[in-house]
Amino acid sequence: NAGVTQTPKFQVLKTGQSMTLQCAQDMNHEYMSWYRQDPGMGLRLIHYSVGAGITDQGEVPNGYNVSRSTTEDFPLRLLSAAPSQTSVYFCASKPGSTDTQYFGPGTRLTVL
Amino acid sequence: GNSVTQMEGPVTLSEEAFLTINCTYTATGYPSLFWYVQYPGEGLQLLLKATKADDKGSNKGFEATYRKETTSFHLEKGSVQVSDSAVYFCALSSEVNMRFGAGTRLTVKP
C-alpha cells in the first residue's frame, strides 16, 4: 500500500491564482481531512469528509473548497490564492472505526 | 472547546539525556490522546497513543501515560539519540477532528 499520497510536494503561486492540491489514499478509509500547518500553531483542520459525497467545514475553511467523488480522492482547491494561505498542507485519512489518522507527506505552498 | 497545550521549544539535549515534553489538555468526555512525530521534510507519523485514563502508550523507547487527574500526557524517553531529532506534536481526538498542540522541536547533539 502507498498509504496517503499528496501532489505536488512544493508549489509557488501568485496572488489570485487558483490551484488544486491532490490527495489520494489506497486503504479504503472512509474519513479524509485536510490540515494546514503554520509555525507555532500546530495543525488546524480545513475541511473533512466522512465518506464519498459528504464533506464539511473544519476550523479554518475560508478560501478553500473540497469535494469527494470517490473514496480514494479528496482534492483541496484554492480558488484565488492569498499570501495568508502560505503554509504546509497535510492530507490525512482514517477508517471510520478508529480515531488514529494517517498523514500524507505534505505540500509546501508559497503564495507571493 | 477541546484544546491541547504543549511545552514550547526548542529543546536541545545531548545524546543519552532524559527527555520530557509536557502536554496538557482540555476536553469534554474522554478523548484518545496521541503523540505524533515529524522528521525533517516528512509528514506526521503516529508515535504512540492512549485511549483511556491510566493507559500507557509506548513505542521506540518513548512512553506517555494518560493522566485524567492532571489532564496530562507527557512524553518521556530515558536516553535520546541523534536520530530522535524531530518535531513532536501532542494531539487529542475530538469527534471528527484532531486537536494538535503547537509542536516541540527537539534537537539531539552527539
CSV table of N, CA and C in Angstrom, one decimal, chain A residues 9 31 35 37 40-43 45 48 59 90 99-101 103-105, chain B residues 32 34 36 38 42-44 46 49 89 93 96-102:
chain,number,residue,atom,x,y,z
A,9,LYS,N,4.6,18.3,-4.2
A,9,LYS,CA,5.4,18.4,-3.0
A,9,LYS,C,5.6,19.9,-2.6
A,31,TYR,N,-12.9,8.2,6.2
A,31,TYR,CA,-12.7,9.5,6.6
A,31,TYR,C,-11.4,10.1,6.0
A,35,TYR,N,-5.5,19.5,6.6
A,35,TYR,CA,-5.0,20.4,7.7
A,35,TYR,C,-4.0,21.3,7.1
A,37,GLN,N,-0.5,23.5,8.4
A,37,GLN,CA,0.5,23.6,9.5
A,37,GLN,C,1.2,24.9,9.4
A,40,GLY,N,4.2,27.5,15.2
A,40,GLY,CA,3.7,27.9,16.5
A,40,GLY,C,2.2,27.6,16.6
A,41,MET,N,1.5,27.0,15.6
A,41,MET,CA,0.1,26.8,15.7
A,41,MET,C,-0.3,25.4,15.5
A,42,GLY,N,0.6,24.5,15.4
A,42,GLY,CA,0.2,23.1,15.2
A,42,GLY,C,-0.5,22.9,13.9
A,43,LEU,N,-1.4,21.9,13.8
A,43,LEU,CA,-2.2,21.7,12.6
A,43,LEU,C,-3.6,22.1,12.9
A,45,LEU,N,-7.6,22.1,11.2
A,45,LEU,CA,-8.4,21.4,10.2
A,45,LEU,C,-9.1,22.4,9.3
A,48,TYR,N,-13.2,18.3,6.0
A,48,TYR,CA,-13.1,16.9,6.2
A,48,TYR,C,-14.2,16.2,5.5
A,59,GLU,N,-12.0,24.0,11.1
A,59,GLU,CA,-11.8,25.2,11.9
A,59,GLU,C,-11.4,26.4,11.0
A,90,PHE,N,-1.4,19.2,4.9
A,90,PHE,CA,-1.4,17.8,5.1
A,90,PHE,C,-2.8,17.2,4.9
A,99,ASP,N,-9.8,6.1,15.8
A,99,ASP,CA,-9.6,7.6,15.9
A,99,ASP,C,-8.1,7.9,15.5
A,100,THR,N,-7.4,7.0,15.0
A,100,THR,CA,-6.0,7.2,14.6
A,100,THR,C,-5.9,7.6,13.1
A,101,GLN,N,-5.4,8.8,12.9
A,101,GLN,CA,-5.3,9.3,11.5
A,101,GLN,C,-3.9,9.1,10.9
A,103,PHE,N,-1.2,10.3,8.0
A,103,PHE,CA,-0.9,11.6,7.2
A,103,PHE,C,-0.1,11.3,6.0
A,104,GLY,N,-0.4,12.2,5.0
A,104,GLY,CA,0.5,12.2,3.8
A,104,GLY,C,1.7,13.0,4.1
A,105,PRO,N,2.6,13.1,3.1
A,105,PRO,CA,3.9,13.8,3.3
A,105,PRO,C,3.9,15.3,3.2
B,32,SER,N,-9.2,10.1,23.1
B,32,SER,CA,-7.9,9.4,22.9
B,32,SER,C,-6.9,10.5,22.8
B,34,PHE,N,-2.7,11.3,21.7
B,34,PHE,CA,-1.7,10.9,20.8
B,34,PHE,C,-0.4,11.7,20.9
B,36,TYR,N,2.4,12.5,17.9
B,36,TYR,CA,2.9,12.3,16.6
B,36,TYR,C,4.3,12.9,16.5
B,38,GLN,N,7.3,14.4,13.6
B,38,GLN,CA,7.5,14.8,12.2
B,38,GLN,C,9.0,15.0,12.1
B,42,GLU,N,9.3,15.6,6.3
B,42,GLU,CA,8.3,14.5,6.2
B,42,GLU,C,7.0,14.8,6.8
B,43,GLY,N,6.0,14.0,6.6
B,43,GLY,CA,4.7,14.2,7.2
B,43,GLY,C,4.7,13.7,8.6
B,44,LEU,N,3.5,13.7,9.3
B,44,LEU,CA,3.4,13.2,10.7
B,44,LEU,C,3.3,11.7,10.7
B,46,LEU,N,2.4,8.6,13.5
B,46,LEU,CA,2.0,8.2,14.8
B,46,LEU,C,3.1,7.6,15.6
B,49,LYS,N,-0.1,6.2,21.3
B,49,LYS,CA,-1.4,6.7,21.7
B,49,LYS,C,-1.9,6.0,23.0
B,89,PHE,N,4.4,16.4,18.3
B,89,PHE,CA,3.1,17.0,18.4
B,89,PHE,C,2.2,16.1,19.3
B,93,SER,N,-8.2,13.3,20.1
B,93,SER,CA,-9.3,13.1,19.1
B,93,SER,C,-10.5,13.8,19.6
B,96,VAL,N,-14.9,14.3,14.9
B,96,VAL,CA,-14.3,14.0,13.6
B,96,VAL,C,-13.0,14.8,13.4
B,97,ASN,N,-12.5,15.5,14.4
B,97,ASN,CA,-11.3,16.3,14.3
B,97,ASN,C,-10.2,15.8,15.2
B,98,MET,N,-9.0,16.2,15.0
B,98,MET,CA,-8.0,16.0,15.9
B,98,MET,C,-7.5,17.4,16.3
B,99,ARG,N,-7.3,17.7,17.6
B,99,ARG,CA,-6.7,19.0,18.0
B,99,ARG,C,-5.3,18.7,18.4
B,100,PHE,N,-4.4,19.6,17.8
B,100,PHE,CA,-3.0,19.5,18.0
B,100,PHE,C,-2.4,20.6,18.8
B,101,GLY,N,-1.3,20.2,19.6
B,101,GLY,CA,-0.6,21.3,20.2
B,101,GLY,C,0.3,21.9,19.1
B,102,ALA,N,1.0,23.0,19.6
B,102,ALA,CA,1.8,23.8,18.6
B,102,ALA,C,3.1,23.0,18.1
